[in-house]
Tab-separated table of C-alpha atoms in Angstrom:
chain	number	residue	atom	x	y	z
L	101	UNK	CA	-29.461	23.923	-9.384
L	102	UNK	CA	-28.961	20.266	-7.769
L	103	UNK	CA	-28.142	19.484	-4.260
L	104	UNK	CA	-24.621	17.803	-4.350
L	105	UNK	CA	-23.745	17.119	-0.736
L	106	UNK	CA	-20.381	16.286	-1.301
L	107	UNK	CA	-19.377	19.680	-3.100
L	108	UNK	CA	-15.904	20.690	-2.745
L	109	UNK	CA	-15.278	23.799	-5.184
L	110	UNK	CA	-12.670	25.810	-3.891
L	111	UNK	CA	-10.990	23.314	-2.114
L	112	UNK	CA	-7.542	21.899	-2.352
L	113	UNK	CA	-6.876	18.959	-1.557
L	114	UNK	CA	-3.078	17.075	-1.030
L	115	UNK	CA	-3.114	12.920	-2.374
L	116	UNK	CA	-0.101	10.824	-1.831
L	117	UNK	CA	0.202	7.968	-4.273
L	118	UNK	CA	-1.868	9.803	-7.011
L	119	UNK	CA	-0.311	8.381	-9.852
L	120	UNK	CA	-1.494	5.516	-9.469
L	121	UNK	CA	-4.916	3.104	-8.883
L	122	UNK	CA	-6.578	4.241	-5.667
L	123	UNK	CA	-4.809	7.512	-5.416
L	124	UNK	CA	-5.134	8.512	-9.275
L	125	UNK	CA	-8.924	7.226	-9.541
L	126	UNK	CA	-9.616	9.370	-5.550
L	127	UNK	CA	-8.019	12.603	-7.654
L	128	UNK	CA	-10.176	11.934	-10.331
L	129	UNK	CA	-13.507	12.429	-8.319
L	130	UNK	CA	-12.091	15.139	-6.385
L	131	UNK	CA	-11.839	17.377	-9.745
L	132	UNK	CA	-15.238	16.415	-11.293
L	133	UNK	CA	-16.646	17.040	-7.385
L	134	UNK	CA	-14.717	20.422	-7.866
L	135	UNK	CA	-11.280	20.246	-6.078
L	136	UNK	CA	-8.358	21.743	-6.806
L	137	UNK	CA	-5.606	19.049	-6.369
L	138	UNK	CA	-1.969	19.032	-5.190
L	139	UNK	CA	-0.479	15.328	-6.635
L	140	UNK	CA	2.311	13.386	-4.997
L	141	UNK	CA	4.074	10.700	-5.729
L	142	UNK	CA	7.831	9.468	-6.830
L	143	UNK	CA	6.864	9.052	-10.369
L	144	UNK	CA	6.797	12.751	-12.251
L	145	UNK	CA	5.309	11.153	-14.996
L	146	UNK	CA	2.713	8.924	-13.668
L	147	UNK	CA	1.842	12.454	-11.833
L	148	UNK	CA	1.708	14.157	-15.135
L	149	UNK	CA	-0.668	11.266	-16.521
L	150	UNK	CA	-2.892	12.111	-13.693
L	151	UNK	CA	-3.247	15.617	-13.938
L	152	UNK	CA	-4.343	14.756	-17.861
L	153	UNK	CA	-6.996	13.177	-16.591
L	154	UNK	CA	-8.827	15.658	-13.732
L	155	UNK	CA	-11.338	18.168	-14.656
L	156	UNK	CA	-10.703	21.743	-13.573
L	157	UNK	CA	-8.003	23.901	-13.230
L	158	UNK	CA	-5.118	24.889	-10.747
L	159	UNK	CA	-3.775	21.817	-10.078
L	160	UNK	CA	0.187	20.932	-9.777
L	161	UNK	CA	2.425	18.004	-9.164
L	162	UNK	CA	4.506	17.711	-6.435
L	163	UNK	CA	6.798	14.787	-7.205
L	164	UNK	CA	8.543	13.792	-3.683
L	165	UNK	CA	10.001	10.707	-1.905
L	166	UNK	CA	7.881	10.103	1.063
L	167	UNK	CA	10.596	7.948	2.813
L	168	UNK	CA	11.993	11.203	3.419
L	169	UNK	CA	9.426	11.784	6.194
L	170	UNK	CA	11.682	14.199	8.235
L	171	UNK	CA	11.334	16.872	5.175
L	172	UNK	CA	7.708	16.183	4.510
L	173	UNK	CA	6.634	19.276	6.720
L	174	UNK	CA	8.668	22.092	5.799
L	175	UNK	CA	7.783	20.519	2.192
L	176	UNK	CA	4.368	20.697	2.376
L	177	UNK	CA	4.730	24.499	3.754
L	178	UNK	CA	6.197	25.573	0.763
L	179	UNK	CA	3.373	23.423	-1.425
L	180	UNK	CA	1.235	25.906	1.066
L	181	UNK	CA	2.676	28.999	0.477
L	182	UNK	CA	2.737	28.307	-3.532
L	183	UNK	CA	-0.590	27.924	-3.825
L	184	UNK	CA	-2.895	28.322	-1.136
L	185	UNK	CA	-4.315	26.374	2.263
L	186	UNK	CA	-5.011	22.562	2.392
L	187	UNK	CA	-8.356	21.728	2.707
L	188	UNK	CA	-7.843	18.254	2.776
L	189	UNK	CA	-4.667	15.218	2.774
L	190	UNK	CA	-5.124	11.691	1.823
L	191	UNK	CA	-2.107	9.407	2.055
L	192	UNK	CA	-3.112	6.904	-0.474
L	193	UNK	CA	0.497	6.392	-1.008
L	194	UNK	CA	1.356	2.673	0.217
L	195	UNK	CA	4.164	-0.219	0.434
L	196	UNK	CA	2.574	-3.750	-0.066
L	197	UNK	CA	4.683	-6.868	0.828
L	198	UNK	CA	3.728	-10.611	1.346
L	199	UNK	CA	6.245	-11.485	3.660
L	200	UNK	CA	6.224	-14.998	5.516
L	201	UNK	CA	7.879	-14.824	9.168
L	202	UNK	CA	10.797	-17.015	7.443
L	203	UNK	CA	11.539	-14.389	4.635
L	204	UNK	CA	10.962	-11.388	7.154
L	205	UNK	CA	14.033	-8.833	7.656
L	206	UNK	CA	13.928	-6.067	10.021
L	207	UNK	CA	14.368	-3.532	6.514
L	208	UNK	CA	11.539	-5.007	5.006
L	209	UNK	CA	9.705	-4.152	8.275
L	210	UNK	CA	10.944	-0.646	8.794
L	211	UNK	CA	10.885	0.593	5.074
L	212	UNK	CA	6.971	-0.749	5.346
L	213	UNK	CA	6.556	1.436	8.386
L	214	UNK	CA	8.016	4.245	7.285
L	215	UNK	CA	5.823	4.134	3.823
L	216	UNK	CA	2.710	3.392	5.202
L	217	UNK	CA	2.853	4.890	8.854
L	218	UNK	CA	5.586	7.016	8.838
L	219	UNK	CA	4.499	9.344	5.921
L	220	UNK	CA	1.358	9.495	7.210
L	221	UNK	CA	2.153	10.922	10.691
L	222	UNK	CA	4.699	13.540	9.186
L	223	UNK	CA	1.957	14.600	6.456
L	224	UNK	CA	-0.228	15.340	9.286
L	225	UNK	CA	2.504	17.491	11.506
L	226	UNK	CA	3.021	19.577	7.646
L	227	UNK	CA	-0.671	19.625	7.248
L	228	UNK	CA	-1.359	20.866	10.746
L	229	UNK	CA	1.129	24.246	10.378
L	230	UNK	CA	-0.542	27.580	10.832
L	231	UNK	CA	-0.973	28.997	7.030
L	232	UNK	CA	-0.942	25.426	5.634
L	233	UNK	CA	-4.103	23.889	6.730
L	234	UNK	CA	-7.153	26.404	5.856
L	235	UNK	CA	-8.194	28.646	8.469
L	236	UNK	CA	-11.624	27.111	8.809
L	237	UNK	CA	-10.107	23.288	9.160
L	238	UNK	CA	-9.174	20.299	7.593
L	239	UNK	CA	-10.303	16.835	6.869
L	240	UNK	CA	-7.651	13.891	6.788
L	241	UNK	CA	-7.890	10.171	4.953
L	242	UNK	CA	-5.224	7.884	5.288
L	243	UNK	CA	-5.435	4.502	3.431
L	244	UNK	CA	-5.961	1.748	5.733
L	245	UNK	CA	-6.603	-1.852	4.752
L	246	UNK	CA	-9.095	-4.310	5.967
L	247	UNK	CA	-5.412	-6.341	6.222
L	248	UNK	CA	-5.321	-4.051	9.481
L	249	UNK	CA	-8.718	-4.989	11.107
L	250	UNK	CA	-8.329	-8.849	10.651
L	251	UNK	CA	-4.870	-11.140	9.844
L	252	UNK	CA	-3.987	-13.323	6.411
L	253	UNK	CA	-1.078	-15.408	6.519
L	254	UNK	CA	2.399	-13.616	4.660
L	255	UNK	CA	1.414	-9.650	5.570
L	256	UNK	CA	2.610	-9.160	9.413
L	257	UNK	CA	4.134	-6.075	8.146
L	258	UNK	CA	1.752	-4.761	5.762
L	259	UNK	CA	-1.465	-6.181	8.525
L	260	UNK	CA	0.729	-4.345	11.336
L	261	UNK	CA	1.499	-0.887	9.481
L	262	UNK	CA	-2.118	-0.388	8.567
L	263	UNK	CA	-3.632	-1.625	12.008
L	264	UNK	CA	-1.355	1.677	12.859
L	265	UNK	CA	-3.105	3.775	10.813
L	266	UNK	CA	-6.984	2.845	12.434
L	267	UNK	CA	-4.858	3.370	15.991
L	268	UNK	CA	-3.351	6.107	15.134
L	269	UNK	CA	-5.939	7.975	13.692
L	270	UNK	CA	-8.333	7.677	16.707
L	271	UNK	CA	-5.498	9.623	18.950
L	272	UNK	CA	-4.770	11.812	15.738
L	273	UNK	CA	-8.627	12.601	15.602
L	274	UNK	CA	-8.399	13.911	19.194
L	275	UNK	CA	-5.191	15.388	19.496
L	276	UNK	CA	-5.872	17.875	16.410
L	277	UNK	CA	-9.920	18.333	17.237
L	278	UNK	CA	-10.276	21.529	18.348
L	279	UNK	CA	-7.864	22.699	15.630
L	280	UNK	CA	-11.357	21.453	13.718
L	281	UNK	CA	-9.202	18.570	11.537
L	282	UNK	CA	-10.845	15.744	10.803
L	283	UNK	CA	-8.712	12.702	10.629
L	284	UNK	CA	-9.761	9.036	9.540
L	285	UNK	CA	-9.334	5.609	8.013
L	286	UNK	CA	-10.665	3.768	4.985
L	287	UNK	CA	-10.012	0.050	4.927
L	288	UNK	CA	-10.879	-1.224	1.529
L	289	UNK	CA	-10.826	-4.718	0.746
L	290	UNK	CA	-9.529	-6.470	-2.695
L	291	UNK	CA	-9.642	-3.997	-5.245
L	292	UNK	CA	-8.450	-4.162	-8.903
L	293	UNK	CA	-5.869	-1.511	-8.847
L	294	UNK	CA	-1.885	-2.060	-10.323
L	295	UNK	CA	-0.975	-2.883	-6.661
L	296	UNK	CA	-3.166	-5.326	-6.597
L	297	UNK	CA	-2.093	-6.775	-10.032
L	298	UNK	CA	1.460	-7.167	-8.568
L	299	UNK	CA	-0.060	-8.806	-5.388
L	300	UNK	CA	-1.744	-10.941	-7.598
L	301	UNK	CA	1.428	-12.126	-9.231
L	302	UNK	CA	3.131	-13.245	-6.288
L	303	UNK	CA	-0.078	-15.652	-5.301
L	304	UNK	CA	-0.892	-18.800	-6.888
L	305	UNK	CA	-4.239	-18.631	-8.840
L	306	UNK	CA	-5.916	-20.660	-6.258
L	307	UNK	CA	-4.812	-18.116	-3.525
L	308	UNK	CA	-6.211	-15.385	-5.644
L	309	UNK	CA	-9.045	-17.415	-6.082
L	310	UNK	CA	-9.729	-17.786	-2.386
L	311	UNK	CA	-8.860	-14.304	-2.089
L	312	UNK	CA	-12.042	-13.176	-4.404
L	313	UNK	CA	-14.260	-15.745	-2.688
L	314	UNK	CA	-13.755	-14.562	0.488
L	315	UNK	CA	-15.375	-10.867	-1.466
L	316	UNK	CA	-19.190	-11.776	-1.311
L	317	UNK	CA	-19.770	-8.405	-3.484
L	318	UNK	CA	-17.333	-9.057	-5.745
L	319	UNK	CA	-13.718	-7.447	-5.646
L	320	UNK	CA	-13.965	-3.758	-5.416
L	321	UNK	CA	-12.630	-0.544	-7.705
L	322	UNK	CA	-10.349	2.381	-7.064
L	323	UNK	CA	-13.645	4.325	-8.185
L	324	UNK	CA	-15.016	2.605	-4.700
L	325	UNK	CA	-12.811	3.443	-2.817
L	326	UNK	CA	-12.688	6.911	-4.075
L	327	UNK	CA	-15.829	7.506	-3.207
L	328	UNK	CA	-15.759	6.850	0.552
L	329	UNK	CA	-12.670	8.810	0.608
L	330	UNK	CA	-14.801	11.924	-0.694
L	331	UNK	CA	-17.697	11.116	1.769
L	332	UNK	CA	-14.624	11.911	4.510
L	333	UNK	CA	-13.906	14.868	2.838
L	334	UNK	CA	-16.441	16.301	1.593
L	335	UNK	CA	-18.972	17.890	4.703
L	336	UNK	CA	-20.715	14.550	4.372
L	337	UNK	CA	-17.946	13.788	6.924
L	338	UNK	CA	-18.008	16.549	9.245
L	339	UNK	CA	-19.396	15.095	12.009
L	340	UNK	CA	-16.750	12.179	11.754
L	341	UNK	CA	-14.130	12.265	13.205
L	342	UNK	CA	-11.107	9.573	14.702
L	343	UNK	CA	-12.829	6.605	12.874
L	344	UNK	CA	-12.159	3.721	10.100
L	345	UNK	CA	-14.677	3.601	7.194
L	346	UNK	CA	-14.358	0.181	5.740
L	347	UNK	CA	-15.252	-0.479	2.059
L	348	UNK	CA	-14.174	-4.450	1.877
L	349	UNK	CA	-17.929	-5.753	-0.332
L	350	UNK	CA	-18.384	-7.367	3.115
L	351	UNK	CA	-15.186	-9.144	3.621
L	352	UNK	CA	-14.813	-8.760	7.235
L	353	UNK	CA	-18.296	-9.275	7.207
L	354	UNK	CA	-17.661	-12.887	8.000
A	99	UNK	CA	25.651	-16.536	-4.921
A	100	UNK	CA	27.206	-20.575	-4.449
A	101	UNK	CA	24.203	-23.482	-4.570
A	102	UNK	CA	25.596	-24.463	-0.944
A	103	UNK	CA	24.400	-20.782	-0.033
A	104	UNK	CA	21.126	-21.213	-1.891
A	105	UNK	CA	20.441	-24.412	-0.390
A	106	UNK	CA	20.996	-22.762	3.139
A	107	UNK	CA	18.276	-19.728	2.088
A	108	UNK	CA	15.768	-22.170	0.625
A	109	UNK	CA	16.353	-24.572	4.065
A	110	UNK	CA	15.097	-21.658	6.374
A	111	UNK	CA	12.214	-21.412	4.089
A	112	UNK	CA	10.961	-24.833	3.857
A	113	UNK	CA	11.879	-25.977	7.415
A	114	UNK	CA	14.377	-27.958	6.785
A	115	UNK	CA	18.063	-28.902	8.311
A	116	UNK	CA	20.572	-26.722	5.747
A	117	UNK	CA	23.163	-30.025	5.194
A	118	UNK	CA	20.415	-32.408	4.137
A	119	UNK	CA	19.920	-30.564	1.323
A	120	UNK	CA	21.145	-31.688	-2.125
A	121	UNK	CA	19.069	-29.907	-4.613
A	122	UNK	CA	18.226	-33.493	-6.004
A	123	UNK	CA	14.877	-33.247	-4.190
A	124	UNK	CA	11.802	-33.550	-5.299
A	125	UNK	CA	9.766	-30.815	-4.293
A	126	UNK	CA	5.837	-31.980	-3.441
A	127	UNK	CA	7.083	-35.858	-2.261
A	128	UNK	CA	9.957	-34.928	-0.403
A	129	UNK	CA	10.063	-31.850	0.815
A	130	UNK	CA	7.268	-31.367	3.897
A	131	UNK	CA	7.584	-27.677	4.098
A	132	UNK	CA	6.838	-27.049	0.540
A	133	UNK	CA	3.157	-25.505	0.722
A	134	UNK	CA	1.653	-22.113	-0.835
A	135	UNK	CA	3.190	-20.082	1.728
A	136	UNK	CA	7.111	-21.332	1.091
A	137	UNK	CA	6.109	-20.056	-2.544
A	138	UNK	CA	5.490	-17.140	-1.614
A	139	UNK	CA	7.998	-17.154	0.405
A	140	UNK	CA	10.536	-18.308	-2.542
A	141	UNK	CA	9.574	-15.264	-4.405
A	142	UNK	CA	10.126	-12.564	-1.905
A	143	UNK	CA	13.645	-14.601	-1.492
A	144	UNK	CA	14.120	-14.191	-5.636
A	145	UNK	CA	13.371	-10.408	-5.111
A	146	UNK	CA	15.443	-9.365	-2.294
A	147	UNK	CA	18.735	-11.888	-3.288
A	148	UNK	CA	18.210	-11.711	-7.293
A	149	UNK	CA	16.272	-9.195	-7.847
A	150	UNK	CA	14.270	-11.633	-9.926
A	151	UNK	CA	10.401	-11.210	-10.140
A	152	UNK	CA	9.157	-14.390	-10.161
A	153	UNK	CA	5.403	-15.873	-11.104
A	154	UNK	CA	3.797	-18.590	-8.727
A	155	UNK	CA	3.009	-20.317	-12.599
A	156	UNK	CA	6.885	-20.846	-13.446
A	157	UNK	CA	7.277	-22.097	-9.699
A	158	UNK	CA	4.282	-24.227	-10.126
A	159	UNK	CA	5.996	-26.311	-13.039
A	160	UNK	CA	9.569	-26.727	-11.348
A	161	UNK	CA	9.552	-30.607	-9.899
A	162	UNK	CA	12.847	-30.574	-8.031
A	163	UNK	CA	14.818	-27.948	-5.818
A	164	UNK	CA	17.382	-27.584	-8.855
A	165	UNK	CA	14.574	-26.536	-10.800
A	166	UNK	CA	14.474	-23.811	-8.781
A	167	UNK	CA	17.439	-23.163	-9.373
A	168	UNK	CA	17.360	-22.962	-12.666
A	169	UNK	CA	14.441	-20.217	-12.916
A	170	UNK	CA	17.279	-17.941	-10.969
A	171	UNK	CA	18.552	-17.430	-14.311
A	172	UNK	CA	22.345	-18.676	-13.983
A	173	UNK	CA	23.002	-16.170	-10.570
A	174	UNK	CA	23.605	-19.444	-8.314
A	175	UNK	CA	26.643	-21.475	-9.038
A	176	UNK	CA	27.697	-24.635	-9.289
């Protein structure tokens, strides 16, 4: 039998944002590595489409609106009670908006922070509960962004939320180490995805070309990010916690 | 939304005195603050106040402030 250090056979992983883009691609890759998935997003139809793309059996869809952060721990407990404990958690759902200061509102800032940061922390609160995380421990990956590490005009709210994840993951990793729960971030550069297409809609062709030119290896794909997430979830990441894996085609090397 | 209310919002984006705008101004020639970031702000404003998704291409085709108002699908009253 061929050695596969990223084998996830028998592991159960909950993934948010699973109806599109990086979340969907990650779900597909994890299933091909042997994991059983709990697919989370607001849109049930999008989740059903992702489920049809998965390999293996035992997966389930769990439509949920992550803005209801306070109820997340109880909801996750229910998922574990129904289908067994979880080994992994991926928070890939996120809100991106271009908001220059002139049109920034408190509401825009708060809604971005709520989904990108607030839901992440509530998910981990849920995940760490007794009878939810597997007794041997677990691995958690938050989707940050290069915008959490370097700047760009017009994205202060998004950048703040993604930078907050990088900082929070270090503290949470220390808090959860004795529970054998690892907490890490993946920080992608610009990739081709549905969310990126929406971003492209709000930029002029010249602005978009400038974004592209800043990635020495070109723009990435959701699969590039999925591989990094799988690496951190699997035993390949067993001595990695509190860190941010940058997957950006060289964007932040400048 | 009235045209005056729109012009007040627009003035905030391009950092002009609200009362100085009439709508007939030429964007590139007469509005110093009309730059790429202002285009992004205008798109965000159209989304928030009018629930419209505007393309940068359509905005690039506008020559005057009044042209921008036309893009807003008659949601700004004269």
